[in-house]
XYZ file of C-alpha atoms in Angstrom:
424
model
C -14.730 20.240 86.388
C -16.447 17.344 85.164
C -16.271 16.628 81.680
C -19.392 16.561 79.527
C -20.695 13.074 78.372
C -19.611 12.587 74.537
C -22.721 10.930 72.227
C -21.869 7.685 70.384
C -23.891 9.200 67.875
C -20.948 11.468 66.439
C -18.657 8.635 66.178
C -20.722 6.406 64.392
C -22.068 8.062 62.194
C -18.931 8.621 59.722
C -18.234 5.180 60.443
C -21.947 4.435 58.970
C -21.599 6.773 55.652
C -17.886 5.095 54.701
C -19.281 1.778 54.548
C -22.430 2.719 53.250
C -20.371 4.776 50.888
C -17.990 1.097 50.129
C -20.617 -0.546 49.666
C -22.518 1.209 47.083
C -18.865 1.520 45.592
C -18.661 -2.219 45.855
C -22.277 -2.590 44.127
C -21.645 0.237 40.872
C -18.159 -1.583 40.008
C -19.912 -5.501 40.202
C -22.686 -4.203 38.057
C -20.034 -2.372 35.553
C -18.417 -5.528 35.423
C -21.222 -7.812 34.918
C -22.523 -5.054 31.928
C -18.784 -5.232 30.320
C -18.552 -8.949 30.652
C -22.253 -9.402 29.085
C -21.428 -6.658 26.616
C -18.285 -8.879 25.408
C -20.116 -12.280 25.523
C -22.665 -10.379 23.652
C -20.450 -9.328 20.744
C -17.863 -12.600 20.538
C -21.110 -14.606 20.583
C -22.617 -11.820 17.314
C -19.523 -12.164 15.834
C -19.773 -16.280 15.915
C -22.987 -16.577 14.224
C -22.492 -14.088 11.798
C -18.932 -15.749 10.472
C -19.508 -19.513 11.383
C -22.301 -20.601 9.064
C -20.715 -24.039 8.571
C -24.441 -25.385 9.464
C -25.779 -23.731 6.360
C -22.987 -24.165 4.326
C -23.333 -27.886 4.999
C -27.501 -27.667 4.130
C -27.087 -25.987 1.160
C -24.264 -28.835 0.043
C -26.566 -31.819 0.869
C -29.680 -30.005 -0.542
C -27.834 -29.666 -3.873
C -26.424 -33.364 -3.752
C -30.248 -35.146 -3.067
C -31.065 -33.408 -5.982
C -28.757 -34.732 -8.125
C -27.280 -31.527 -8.946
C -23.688 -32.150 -7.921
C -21.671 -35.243 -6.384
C -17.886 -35.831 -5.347
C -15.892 -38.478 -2.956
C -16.837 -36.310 0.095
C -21.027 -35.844 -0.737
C -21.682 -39.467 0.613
C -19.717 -39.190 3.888
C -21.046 -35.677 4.528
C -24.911 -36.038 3.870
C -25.638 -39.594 4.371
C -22.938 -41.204 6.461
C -22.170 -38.029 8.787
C -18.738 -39.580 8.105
C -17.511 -36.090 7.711
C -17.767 -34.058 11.180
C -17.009 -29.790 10.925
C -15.810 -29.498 14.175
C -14.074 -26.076 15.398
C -14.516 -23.013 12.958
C -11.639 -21.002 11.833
C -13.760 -18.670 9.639
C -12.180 -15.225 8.645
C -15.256 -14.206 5.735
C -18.797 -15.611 5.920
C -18.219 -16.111 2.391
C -15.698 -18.277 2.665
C -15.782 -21.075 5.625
C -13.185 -22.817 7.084
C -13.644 -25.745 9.696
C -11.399 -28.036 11.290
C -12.416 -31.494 11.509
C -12.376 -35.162 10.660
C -13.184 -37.760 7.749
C -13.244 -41.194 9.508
C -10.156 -41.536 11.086
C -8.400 -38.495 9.070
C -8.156 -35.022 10.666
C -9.188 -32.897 8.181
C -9.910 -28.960 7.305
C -13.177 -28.406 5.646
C -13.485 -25.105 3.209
C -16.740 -24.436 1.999
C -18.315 -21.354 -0.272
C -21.548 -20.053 0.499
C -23.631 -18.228 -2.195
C -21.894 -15.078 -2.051
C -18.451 -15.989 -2.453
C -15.784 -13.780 -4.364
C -13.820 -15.426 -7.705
C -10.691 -13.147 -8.131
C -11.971 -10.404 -6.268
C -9.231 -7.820 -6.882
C -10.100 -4.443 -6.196
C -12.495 -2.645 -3.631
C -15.701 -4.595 -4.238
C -15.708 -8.271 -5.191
C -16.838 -9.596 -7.972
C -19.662 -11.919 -6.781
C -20.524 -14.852 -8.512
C -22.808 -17.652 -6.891
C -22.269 -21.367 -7.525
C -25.398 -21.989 -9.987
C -23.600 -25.374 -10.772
C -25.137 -25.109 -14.601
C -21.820 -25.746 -16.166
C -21.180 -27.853 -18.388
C -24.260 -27.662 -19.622
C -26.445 -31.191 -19.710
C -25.341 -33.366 -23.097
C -21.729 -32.026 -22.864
C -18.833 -34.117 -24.031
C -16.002 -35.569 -21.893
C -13.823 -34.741 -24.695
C -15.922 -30.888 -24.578
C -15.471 -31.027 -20.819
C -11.787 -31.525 -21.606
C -11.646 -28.162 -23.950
C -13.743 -26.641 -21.770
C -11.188 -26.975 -18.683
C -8.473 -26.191 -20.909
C -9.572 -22.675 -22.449
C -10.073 -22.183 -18.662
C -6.788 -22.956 -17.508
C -5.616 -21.067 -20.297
C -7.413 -18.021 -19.456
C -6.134 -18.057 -15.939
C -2.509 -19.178 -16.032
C -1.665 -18.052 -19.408
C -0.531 -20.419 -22.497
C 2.046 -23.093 -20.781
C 2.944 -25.833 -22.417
C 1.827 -28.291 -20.204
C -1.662 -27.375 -19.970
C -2.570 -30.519 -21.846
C -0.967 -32.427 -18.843
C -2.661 -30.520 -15.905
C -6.335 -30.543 -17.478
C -6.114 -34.119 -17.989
C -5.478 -34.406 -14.112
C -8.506 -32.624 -13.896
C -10.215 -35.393 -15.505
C -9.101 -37.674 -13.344
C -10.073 -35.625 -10.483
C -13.714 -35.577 -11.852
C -14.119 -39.185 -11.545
C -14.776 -38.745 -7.966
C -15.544 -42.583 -7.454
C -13.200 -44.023 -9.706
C -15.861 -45.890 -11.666
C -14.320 -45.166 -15.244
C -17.209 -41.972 -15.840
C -17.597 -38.776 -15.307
C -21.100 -37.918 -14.368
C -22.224 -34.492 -15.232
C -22.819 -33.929 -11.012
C -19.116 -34.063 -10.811
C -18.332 -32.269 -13.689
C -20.330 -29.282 -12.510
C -18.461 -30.103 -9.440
C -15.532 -29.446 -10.769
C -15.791 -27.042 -12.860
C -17.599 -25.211 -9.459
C -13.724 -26.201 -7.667
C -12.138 -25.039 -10.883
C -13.274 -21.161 -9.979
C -11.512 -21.111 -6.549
C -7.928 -19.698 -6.717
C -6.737 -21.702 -3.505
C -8.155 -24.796 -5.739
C -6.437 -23.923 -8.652
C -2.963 -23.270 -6.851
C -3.074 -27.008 -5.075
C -3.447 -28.936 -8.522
C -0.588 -26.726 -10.215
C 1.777 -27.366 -6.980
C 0.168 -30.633 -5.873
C 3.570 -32.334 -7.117
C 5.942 -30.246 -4.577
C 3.998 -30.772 -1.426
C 3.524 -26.763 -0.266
C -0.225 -27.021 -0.044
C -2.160 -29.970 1.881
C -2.867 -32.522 0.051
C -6.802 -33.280 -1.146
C -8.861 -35.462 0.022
C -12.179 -34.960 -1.837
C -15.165 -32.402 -2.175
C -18.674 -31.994 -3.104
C -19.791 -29.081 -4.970
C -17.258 -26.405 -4.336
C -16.952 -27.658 -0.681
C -13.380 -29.754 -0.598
C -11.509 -31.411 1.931
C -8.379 -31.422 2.669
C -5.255 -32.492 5.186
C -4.861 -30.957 8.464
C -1.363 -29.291 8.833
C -1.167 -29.705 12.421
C 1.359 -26.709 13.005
C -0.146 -23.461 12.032
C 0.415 -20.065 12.136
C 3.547 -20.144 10.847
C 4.651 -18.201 14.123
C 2.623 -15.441 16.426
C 0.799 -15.717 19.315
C -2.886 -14.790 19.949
C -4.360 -12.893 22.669
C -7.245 -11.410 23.926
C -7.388 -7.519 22.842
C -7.789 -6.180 26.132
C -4.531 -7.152 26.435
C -2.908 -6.620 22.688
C -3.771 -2.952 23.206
C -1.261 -2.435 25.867
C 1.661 -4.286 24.208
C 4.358 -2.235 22.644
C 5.079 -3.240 18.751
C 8.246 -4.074 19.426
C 7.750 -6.141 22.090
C 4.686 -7.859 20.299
C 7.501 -8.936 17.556
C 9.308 -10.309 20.107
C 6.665 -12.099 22.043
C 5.717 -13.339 18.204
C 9.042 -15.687 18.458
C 8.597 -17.217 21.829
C 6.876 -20.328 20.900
C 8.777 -21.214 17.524
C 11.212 -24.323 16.947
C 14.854 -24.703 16.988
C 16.568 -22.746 14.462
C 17.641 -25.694 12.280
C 14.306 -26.656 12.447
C 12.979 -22.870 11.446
C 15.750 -23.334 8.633
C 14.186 -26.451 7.118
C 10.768 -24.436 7.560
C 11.807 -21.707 5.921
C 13.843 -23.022 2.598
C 10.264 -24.474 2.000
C 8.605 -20.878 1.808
C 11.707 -20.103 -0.311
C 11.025 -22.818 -2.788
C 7.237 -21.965 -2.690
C 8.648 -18.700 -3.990
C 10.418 -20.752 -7.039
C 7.864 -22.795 -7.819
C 5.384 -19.794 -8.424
C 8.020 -17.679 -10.199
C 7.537 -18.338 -13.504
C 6.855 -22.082 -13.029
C 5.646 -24.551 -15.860
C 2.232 -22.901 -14.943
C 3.165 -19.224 -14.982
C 3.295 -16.779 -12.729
C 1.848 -16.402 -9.329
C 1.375 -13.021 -7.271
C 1.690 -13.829 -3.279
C -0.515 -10.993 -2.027
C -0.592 -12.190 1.354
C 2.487 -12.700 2.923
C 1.681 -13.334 6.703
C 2.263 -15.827 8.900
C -1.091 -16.494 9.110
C -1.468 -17.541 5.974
C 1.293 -20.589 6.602
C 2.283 -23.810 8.818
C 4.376 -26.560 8.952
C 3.742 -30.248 9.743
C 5.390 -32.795 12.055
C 8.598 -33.467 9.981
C 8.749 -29.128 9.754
C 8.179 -29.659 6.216
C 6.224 -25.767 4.952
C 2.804 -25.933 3.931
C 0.410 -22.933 2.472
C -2.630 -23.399 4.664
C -4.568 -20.343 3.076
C -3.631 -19.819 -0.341
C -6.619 -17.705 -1.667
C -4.367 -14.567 -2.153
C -1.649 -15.856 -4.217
C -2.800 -15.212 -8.045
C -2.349 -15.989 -11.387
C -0.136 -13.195 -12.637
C -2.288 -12.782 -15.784
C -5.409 -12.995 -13.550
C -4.063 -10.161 -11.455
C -2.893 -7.977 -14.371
C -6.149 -7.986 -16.135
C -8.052 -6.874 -13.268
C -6.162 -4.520 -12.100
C -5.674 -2.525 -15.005
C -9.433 -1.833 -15.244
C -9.010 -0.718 -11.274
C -9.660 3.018 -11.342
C -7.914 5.076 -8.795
C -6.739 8.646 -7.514
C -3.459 7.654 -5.519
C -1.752 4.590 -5.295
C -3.619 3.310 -1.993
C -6.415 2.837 -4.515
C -4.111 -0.009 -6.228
C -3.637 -2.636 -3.782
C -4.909 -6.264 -3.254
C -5.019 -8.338 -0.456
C -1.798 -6.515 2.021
C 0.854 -7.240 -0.194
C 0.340 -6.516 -3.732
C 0.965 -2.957 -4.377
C 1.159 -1.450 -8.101
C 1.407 2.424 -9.058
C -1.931 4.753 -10.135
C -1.624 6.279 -13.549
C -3.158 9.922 -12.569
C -3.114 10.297 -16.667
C -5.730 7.846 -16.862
C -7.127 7.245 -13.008
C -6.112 3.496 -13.836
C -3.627 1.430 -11.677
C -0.750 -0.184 -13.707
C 0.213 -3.697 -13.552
C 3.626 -3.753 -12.294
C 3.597 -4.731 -8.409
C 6.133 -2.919 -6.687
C 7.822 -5.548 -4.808
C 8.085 -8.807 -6.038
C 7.253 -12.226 -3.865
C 10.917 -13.391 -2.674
C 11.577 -9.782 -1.284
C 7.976 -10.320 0.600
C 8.315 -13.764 2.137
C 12.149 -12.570 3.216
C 10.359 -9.897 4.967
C 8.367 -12.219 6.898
C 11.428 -14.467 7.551
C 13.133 -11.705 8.750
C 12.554 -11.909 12.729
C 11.752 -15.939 12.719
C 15.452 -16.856 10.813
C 17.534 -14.747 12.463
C 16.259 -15.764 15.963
C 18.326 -17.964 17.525
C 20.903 -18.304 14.469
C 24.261 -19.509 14.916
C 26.637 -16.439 15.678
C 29.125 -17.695 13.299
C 26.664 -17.041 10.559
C 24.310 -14.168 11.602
C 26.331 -11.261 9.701
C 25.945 -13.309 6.328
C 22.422 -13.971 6.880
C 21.015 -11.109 8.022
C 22.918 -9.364 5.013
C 21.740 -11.472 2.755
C 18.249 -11.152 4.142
C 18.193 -7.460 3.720
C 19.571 -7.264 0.209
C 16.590 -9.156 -0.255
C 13.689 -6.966 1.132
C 14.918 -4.444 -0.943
C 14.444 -5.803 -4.322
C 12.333 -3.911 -6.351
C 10.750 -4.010 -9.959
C 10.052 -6.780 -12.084
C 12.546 -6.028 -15.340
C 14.690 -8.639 -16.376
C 17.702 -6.901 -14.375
C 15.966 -7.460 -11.468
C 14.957 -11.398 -12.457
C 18.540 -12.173 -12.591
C 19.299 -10.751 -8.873
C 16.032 -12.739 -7.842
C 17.094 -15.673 -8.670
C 20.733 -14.607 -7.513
C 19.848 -14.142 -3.875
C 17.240 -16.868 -3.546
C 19.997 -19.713 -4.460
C 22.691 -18.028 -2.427
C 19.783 -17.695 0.949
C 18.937 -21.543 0.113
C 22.463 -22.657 -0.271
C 23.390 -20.866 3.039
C 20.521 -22.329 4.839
C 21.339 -26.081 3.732
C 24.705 -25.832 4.247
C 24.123 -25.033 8.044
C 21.736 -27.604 8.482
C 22.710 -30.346 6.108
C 25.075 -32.216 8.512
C 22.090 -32.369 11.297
C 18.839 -34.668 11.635
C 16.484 -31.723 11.197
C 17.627 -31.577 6.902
């Protein structure tokens, strides 16, 4: 029997829907993609403009300086000469701009405050004070400029004795081109630099070498050193891909790219000293309230250096604002991510009193980085050495004693393992 004749037609045509089918598969995923991809450029590129406003920054400097409003080392070389070049923006705040760059043949970092930008903003909303560059007012004194920076030194550091010292440094700071005067365009200057607490911390350290040193300013724009090695440790990546990393194995991935451990050692006794030197130094006290990584780097001899230092305080500073902080729990009573004081639900105020004081912070943060790579035959004694440390509490005068107890005994240990080698 012969067999019926089969039509091409009922082969084909599956054959014809799958790729049909593929390819308007193929078409929906390219255009998915090419949304997603424009939707990120889209948002990095918002996200640019809005936070790198070095352009205006820069305008508003320069319009200030032809006007004989303010002048400083750096006004010249920035508005005239182009001398000074903002080159790659590291901006965190619009407020508050940070650009890499250079000064002639200097690499240099570039921090500049627009309008808006916060003076001692503890608490929930900042304090916002513009840069009207009125003070001191015209027919002022240098020996009235003088008081003048002293009362505010005062105010913020408390009543040191060698305030005389450090204002008269400030004096010689003001004479921004050396010609024996102080013009009132650099005294508004810097009285402008005076109000910025990263300012203030470099001139009351600027003899131990933890913050880069300064180059010159204009206005409350300053310039200063590049530390070439910064964060202190951490790597970044994109956040399609952070969101799929476990914690743990974030920390770890944190350490990959760090130095040898003497190296890290050196590195670290320098964030231990920063500790000493702003524990009741011969300016007062100073509050770290930002304790990250982030927030440090090293240069090429792995000597530490503070490369953002607008969240470590003036202890006074911090206690006076905080006490007027009202509050319903103690979440209400913190500043920056590491300075943490109690509510007082008697009065809805936060005390003073930060519960953990800066050594047991920074060993927190040298926790993963020191112990790294350390020599076996010292590990035990480190690490518990290390976490006596994190758990200090308080601020009584107990608690001062075991402070300064553990921070000699972690620097001596330190030194002693690295003292013999090149890297000390």
């Amino acid at each position: 029997m012969a067999r019926a004749a089969v039509p091409w037609g009922v082969f084909r045509k599956p054959l014809y829907v799958q790729a049909r089918y593929l390819h308007m598969k193929y078409l929906f995923f390219s255009w998915l993609a090419v949304f997603v991809g424009s939707w990120i450029v889209y948002v990095e590129y918002s996200s640019y403009t809005e936070l790198c406003r070095g352009h205006d920054c820069k305008n508003s400097i320069c319009d200030k300086f032809r006007k004989g409003v303010i002048d400083g080392s750096a006004c010249s070389s920035l508005c005239e000469k182009d001398t000074l070049y903002l080159g790659k923006c590291f901006t965190a705040k619009p407020n508050n701009q940070v650009y890499s760059g250079s000064w002639g043949d200097l690499d240099a970092v570039i921090k500049c405050q627009l309008d808006d930008a916060p003076r001692y903003d503890l608490g929930n909303k900042p304090r916002r004070e513009a840069a009207s560059y009125d003070t001191p007012p015209k027919g002022t004194s240098v020996e009235k400029f003088r008081e003048m920076i002293y009362n505010h030194l005062k105010a913020k550091v408390g009543d040191q004795a060698d305030l005389t010292e450090l204002a008269t440094q400030v004096l010689s700071i003001s004479d921004a081109n050396r010609d024996g005067h102080i013009s009132l365009p650099e005294a508004r200057s810097t009285w402008a630099l005076l109000q910025l607490n990263e300012f203030l911390l470099a001139l009351v350290l600027q003899d131990r070498e933890h913050t880069p040193k300064l180059l010159g300013f204009c206005g409350d724009l300053y310039v200063t050193e590049k530390v070439p090695h910064s964060p202190l440790y951490g790597i970044t990546l994109p956040w399609l891909i952070e969101v799929w990393i476990p914690a743990g194995l974030r920390r770890r991935m944190d350490q990959w790219f760090t130095p040898s451990w003497p190296r890290k050692a050196k590195i670290s006794i320098g964030l231990l000293e920063l500790v000493e030197d702003v524990f009741h130094g011969n300016f007062g006290s100073f509050l770290m309230c930002d304790v990250s990584p982030i927030t440090f780097g090293y240069n090429d001899r792995h000597d530490f250096k503070v490369i953002d230092a607008r969240n470590i305080v003036p202890e006074a500073v911090f206690q006076e604002n905080i006490r007027q902080q009202r509050c319903d729990n103690d979440e209400d009573c913190v500043y920056g991510s590491d300075c943490v004081t109690s509510c007082d639900l008697t009065k809805h105020r936060c005390t003073t009193d930060v519960a953990r004081p800066n050594l047991a912070k920074a060993c927190e943060a040298l926790k993963d980085y020191i112990l790294r790579g350390v020599p076996s035959d010292m590990r035990e004694e480190l690490e518990k050495q290390l976490y006596a440390c994190i758990a200090l509490k308080g601020t009584n005068e107990q608690m001062e004693i075991e402070h300064s107890l553990i921070l000699n005994n972690l620097k001596t240990l330190l030194w002693k393992q690295i003292s013999h080698t090149k890297d000390s």
